[in-house]
């Protein structure tokens, strides 16, 4: 049977939610999605030159101006044998960085990993997704978001009228924490220089932060959690950042897909993309 797409999932989530709590408030915007027929997104045109960041950039109304202090200096990585000796991640090229990640023994996760997970997609992507840490499937394959949460992320990306090859998907931490626990502070700190360098080399127009772990990493001074920050633009060194729920959370709480869909539509708008509901139901 064909897999439901992201819009079907939103509808199913809302139906389920309405059964358990009939008086749940559903905004008109979500209701429109709920009743709208699904119009398949048009095929994505081949990647062209990057448009300039929209005028006003992160100073647009609605953008929460959370400016970050410059990234912390790289901690000592005990072994990055494939990287040029003495070079900090801040100075590395993309390939050097990939080699440094593959050879990293900077924290205890190196002892239990099968593969490091550098990231996947277009190193020149305009849109980047930042997750938490690899799980069992990702550890096995060395690729991010290839398990169940990854399937959902792929459908979210398609619903946004992008495909996986034209965005970049990375994790805050490059090695799997045992038993899928959350990465510990020393682990995120050890990996911080890698993700910082990836962000500065890619220099995407927008980063979608998936869940609380990337929120803590990029915005350590923000006290609110993901539930409060989601849907509100943030600014990371001039890059627009949209925090939203992690796909694994959506697998457990399908009703939250409607919120995530609202967040993703804000991101789509930055790229001039718009979900068009069926004319019949509009
Ligand atoms: N969850 C994540 O945060 N990242 C992955 O790569 C897979 C699941």
Coordinates of C-alpha atoms and ligand atoms in Angstrom, one line a residue:
X1 CA 0.0 0.0 0.0
X2 CA 1.3 3.5 -0.8
X3 CA 2.5 5.4 2.1
X4 CA 0.4 8.4 3.3
X5 CA 2.0 11.7 2.5
X6 CA 2.5 14.4 5.1
X7 CA -0.9 16.0 4.4
X8 CA -2.7 12.7 5.0
X9 CA -0.8 12.3 8.2
X10 CA -1.9 15.8 9.4
X11 CA -5.5 14.9 8.7
X12 CA -5.3 11.6 10.4
X13 CA -3.6 13.2 13.4
X14 CA -6.4 15.8 13.7
X15 CA -9.1 13.2 13.4
X16 CA -7.5 11.1 16.2
X17 CA -7.1 14.2 18.3
X18 CA -10.7 15.2 17.8
X19 CA -11.8 11.7 19.0
X20 CA -9.9 11.9 22.3
X21 CA -10.6 15.6 23.0
X22 CA -13.6 16.8 20.9
X23 CA -13.3 20.3 22.3
X24 CA -9.7 20.8 21.1
X25 CA -9.3 24.1 19.5
X26 CA -8.1 23.8 15.9
X27 CA -7.2 27.1 14.2
X28 CA -8.9 28.0 10.9
X29 CA -5.6 27.7 9.1
X30 CA -5.3 24.1 10.3
X31 CA -8.9 23.4 9.5
X32 CA -8.3 24.5 6.0
X33 CA -5.5 22.0 5.7
X34 CA -7.7 19.4 7.3
X35 CA -10.4 19.8 4.7
X36 CA -8.3 20.6 1.7
X37 CA -7.7 18.0 -0.9
X38 CA -4.1 17.2 -1.5
X39 CA -2.5 18.8 -4.5
X40 CA 0.8 17.2 -5.3
X41 CA 3.6 19.7 -5.3
X42 CA 4.9 20.5 -8.7
X43 CA 8.2 18.9 -9.7
X44 CA 11.2 20.8 -8.3
X45 CA 13.1 22.8 -10.9
X46 CA 16.8 22.1 -11.2
X47 CA 18.8 24.1 -8.7
X48 CA 19.7 27.5 -10.0
X49 CA 21.8 30.3 -8.6
X50 CA 20.9 31.3 -5.1
X51 CA 18.6 34.2 -4.7
X52 CA 19.8 36.9 -2.4
X53 CA 18.6 36.8 1.2
X54 CA 15.3 38.6 1.3
X55 CA 15.6 42.3 2.0
X56 CA 15.6 42.9 5.7
X57 CA 16.9 39.3 6.2
X58 CA 16.4 38.3 9.8
X59 CA 15.1 41.7 10.8
X60 CA 11.7 40.9 9.2
X61 CA 8.7 41.3 11.5
X62 CA 8.2 38.1 13.4
X63 CA 11.8 37.2 13.4
X64 CA 12.9 36.7 17.0
X65 CA 16.2 38.4 17.2
X66 CA 18.3 36.0 19.2
X67 CA 21.9 36.9 18.3
X68 CA 24.4 34.4 19.3
X69 CA 27.8 34.8 20.7
X70 CA 30.5 33.5 18.3
X71 CA 31.0 29.8 18.2
X72 CA 33.2 28.4 21.0
X73 CA 36.7 27.4 20.0
X74 CA 37.2 23.8 19.0
X75 CA 37.9 21.6 22.0
X76 CA 40.9 19.3 21.7
X77 CA 40.1 16.4 19.5
X78 CA 42.4 13.6 20.5
X79 CA 42.6 12.0 17.1
X80 CA 41.6 13.5 13.8
X81 CA 44.2 11.6 11.9
X82 CA 42.7 12.2 8.4
X83 CA 42.6 16.0 9.0
X84 CA 45.7 18.1 8.4
X85 CA 47.7 18.1 11.6
X86 CA 47.1 21.1 13.8
X87 CA 44.2 22.4 11.7
X88 CA 41.1 23.4 13.6
X89 CA 37.7 22.5 12.1
X90 CA 37.2 26.3 11.7
X91 CA 39.8 26.3 9.0
X92 CA 38.9 23.0 7.3
X93 CA 37.6 22.5 3.8
X94 CA 34.4 20.4 3.4
X95 CA 36.4 17.3 2.6
X96 CA 38.9 17.8 5.4
X97 CA 35.9 18.2 7.8
X98 CA 34.3 15.0 6.5
X99 CA 37.6 13.2 7.1
X100 CA 38.0 14.7 10.6
X101 CA 34.5 13.6 11.5
X102 CA 35.2 10.1 10.2
X103 CA 38.3 9.8 12.3
X104 CA 37.1 11.6 15.4
X105 CA 37.7 10.2 18.9
X106 CA 36.7 13.4 20.6
X107 CA 34.2 11.9 23.0
X108 CA 33.1 8.5 24.4
X109 CA 30.6 7.9 21.6
X110 CA 33.4 6.9 19.3
X111 CA 33.7 3.7 21.4
X112 CA 30.2 2.4 20.6
X113 CA 29.5 3.8 17.1
X114 CA 29.5 1.7 13.9
X115 CA 29.8 4.7 11.6
X116 CA 30.0 8.4 12.0
X117 CA 27.1 10.3 10.4
X118 CA 28.5 13.4 8.7
X119 CA 25.3 14.5 7.0
X120 CA 23.7 14.2 3.6
X121 CA 22.5 16.4 0.8
X122 CA 23.8 19.4 -1.1
X123 CA 26.8 21.1 0.6
X124 CA 25.5 24.3 -1.1
X125 CA 21.9 23.9 0.1
X126 CA 19.8 26.9 0.8
X127 CA 17.8 24.9 3.3
X128 CA 19.3 22.9 6.1
X129 CA 17.7 20.5 8.6
X130 CA 19.4 20.0 11.9
X131 CA 18.5 17.0 14.0
X132 CA 19.6 15.6 17.2
X133 CA 21.8 12.4 16.9
X134 CA 21.9 9.3 14.8
X135 CA 19.8 6.3 15.8
X136 CA 20.5 2.7 15.1
X137 CA 19.6 2.8 11.4
X138 CA 21.7 5.9 10.8
X139 CA 24.6 4.4 12.7
X140 CA 24.4 1.3 10.5
X141 CA 24.3 3.2 7.2
X142 CA 26.3 6.3 8.1
X143 CA 23.5 8.5 6.8
X144 CA 21.2 10.8 8.7
X145 CA 17.5 10.3 9.1
X146 CA 17.1 7.0 7.3
X147 CA 14.9 5.2 9.9
X148 CA 11.2 5.8 10.7
X149 CA 11.7 9.4 11.8
X150 CA 13.8 9.9 8.6
X151 CA 10.9 8.6 6.4
X152 CA 8.7 11.2 8.0
X153 CA 11.3 13.9 7.6
X154 CA 11.6 13.0 3.9
X155 CA 7.8 13.4 3.5
X156 CA 7.9 16.7 5.3
X157 CA 10.7 17.8 2.9
X158 CA 8.6 16.7 -0.1
X159 CA 5.5 18.5 1.3
X160 CA 7.7 21.6 1.4
X161 CA 8.3 21.1 -2.4
X162 CA 12.0 20.3 -1.9
X163 CA 13.7 16.9 -2.1
X164 CA 16.4 15.4 0.0
X165 CA 19.2 15.9 -2.5
X166 CA 18.7 19.7 -2.6
X167 CA 18.7 20.3 1.1
X168 CA 21.3 19.4 3.6
X169 CA 20.5 17.2 6.6
X170 CA 22.8 17.0 9.6
X171 CA 22.8 16.2 13.2
X172 CA 24.0 18.0 16.2
X173 CA 26.1 15.0 17.2
X174 CA 27.8 12.8 14.6
X175 CA 27.8 9.5 16.5
X176 CA 24.9 7.4 17.9
X177 CA 24.4 7.7 21.7
X178 CA 23.9 4.2 23.1
X179 CA 20.2 3.1 23.4
X180 CA 19.1 6.2 21.6
X181 CA 19.5 8.3 24.7
X182 CA 19.9 12.1 24.3
X183 CA 23.4 13.2 23.7
X184 CA 25.1 14.4 26.9
X185 CA 26.6 17.9 27.2
X186 CA 30.2 16.8 26.8
X187 CA 29.2 15.0 23.6
X188 CA 27.4 17.9 22.0
X189 CA 30.4 20.1 23.0
X190 CA 32.9 17.8 21.4
X191 CA 30.9 17.8 18.2
X192 CA 30.1 21.5 18.3
X193 CA 33.0 22.6 16.0
X194 CA 31.9 20.2 13.3
X195 CA 28.4 21.4 13.0
X196 CA 29.5 25.0 13.4
X197 CA 31.9 24.5 10.5
X198 CA 29.3 22.7 8.4
X199 CA 26.9 25.6 8.9
X200 CA 29.5 28.2 8.0
X201 CA 30.6 26.3 4.9
X202 CA 27.0 25.7 3.7
X203 CA 25.8 29.1 4.8
X204 CA 22.2 28.1 4.2
X205 CA 19.4 30.7 3.9
X206 CA 17.3 28.9 6.5
X207 CA 18.0 26.2 9.1
X208 CA 15.1 24.1 10.4
X209 CA 16.0 22.9 13.9
X210 CA 14.3 19.6 14.8
X211 CA 13.7 19.3 18.5
X212 CA 15.4 20.5 21.6
X213 CA 19.0 19.3 21.2
X214 CA 19.9 21.6 18.3
X215 CA 18.0 24.4 20.0
X216 CA 20.2 24.0 23.1
X217 CA 23.4 23.9 20.9
X218 CA 22.7 26.9 18.7
X219 CA 20.9 29.0 21.3
X220 CA 22.3 28.1 24.8
X221 CA 21.0 31.4 26.2
X222 CA 17.4 30.8 25.3
X223 CA 15.6 29.5 28.3
X224 CA 12.3 28.4 26.7
X225 CA 12.0 24.9 25.3
X226 CA 11.0 23.7 21.9
X227 CA 7.3 23.8 22.7
X228 CA 7.5 27.6 23.2
X229 CA 10.0 28.5 20.6
X230 CA 8.6 26.4 17.7
X231 CA 7.1 28.5 15.0
X232 CA 9.0 31.6 15.9
X233 CA 11.9 32.8 13.7
X234 CA 15.3 33.0 15.3
X235 CA 18.5 34.4 14.0
X236 CA 21.8 32.6 14.1
X237 CA 24.6 34.9 12.8
X238 CA 22.3 36.2 10.1
X239 CA 20.8 32.8 9.2
X240 CA 17.1 32.5 9.7
X241 CA 16.3 29.6 12.0
X242 CA 12.9 27.9 12.4
X243 CA 12.6 25.7 15.5
X244 CA 10.0 22.9 15.2
X245 CA 9.2 19.5 16.7
X246 CA 11.4 16.5 15.9
X247 CA 9.9 13.9 13.5
X248 CA 10.3 11.2 16.2
X249 CA 8.1 13.3 18.5
X250 CA 5.5 13.5 15.6
X251 CA 5.5 9.7 15.4
X252 CA 4.5 9.6 19.0
X253 CA 2.2 12.7 18.8
X254 CA 0.6 12.8 15.3
X255 CA -1.7 15.7 16.2
X256 CA 1.4 17.9 16.5
X257 CA 2.0 17.5 12.8
X258 CA -0.5 20.4 12.2
X259 CA 1.8 22.7 14.2
X260 CA 4.8 21.5 12.4
X261 CA 3.1 22.1 9.0
X262 CA 2.4 25.7 10.0
X263 CA 6.1 26.1 10.9
X264 CA 7.2 24.5 7.6
X265 CA 4.9 26.7 5.6
X266 CA 6.6 29.8 7.1
X267 CA 9.9 28.3 5.8
X268 CA 8.4 27.6 2.4
X269 CA 7.3 31.3 2.2
X270 CA 10.9 32.4 2.4
X271 CA 11.6 30.4 -0.7
X272 CA 8.5 31.7 -2.5
X273 CA 6.8 28.3 -2.2
X274 CA 3.2 27.9 -1.1
X275 CA 1.0 24.9 -0.5
X276 CA -2.1 25.3 -2.8
X277 CA -5.2 23.5 -1.5
X278 CA -7.6 22.1 -4.0
X279 CA -9.7 24.8 -5.7
X280 CA -12.8 22.6 -5.0
X281 CA -12.5 23.0 -1.3
X282 CA -10.8 26.4 -1.1
Ligands
LIG1 N1 17.0 11.4 14.8 C1 17.9 12.4 14.6 O1 17.8 13.4 15.2 N2 18.7 12.2 13.6 C2 18.8 11.1 12.9 O2 19.7 11.1 12.0 C3 17.8 10.1 13.1 C4 16.9 10.3 14.0

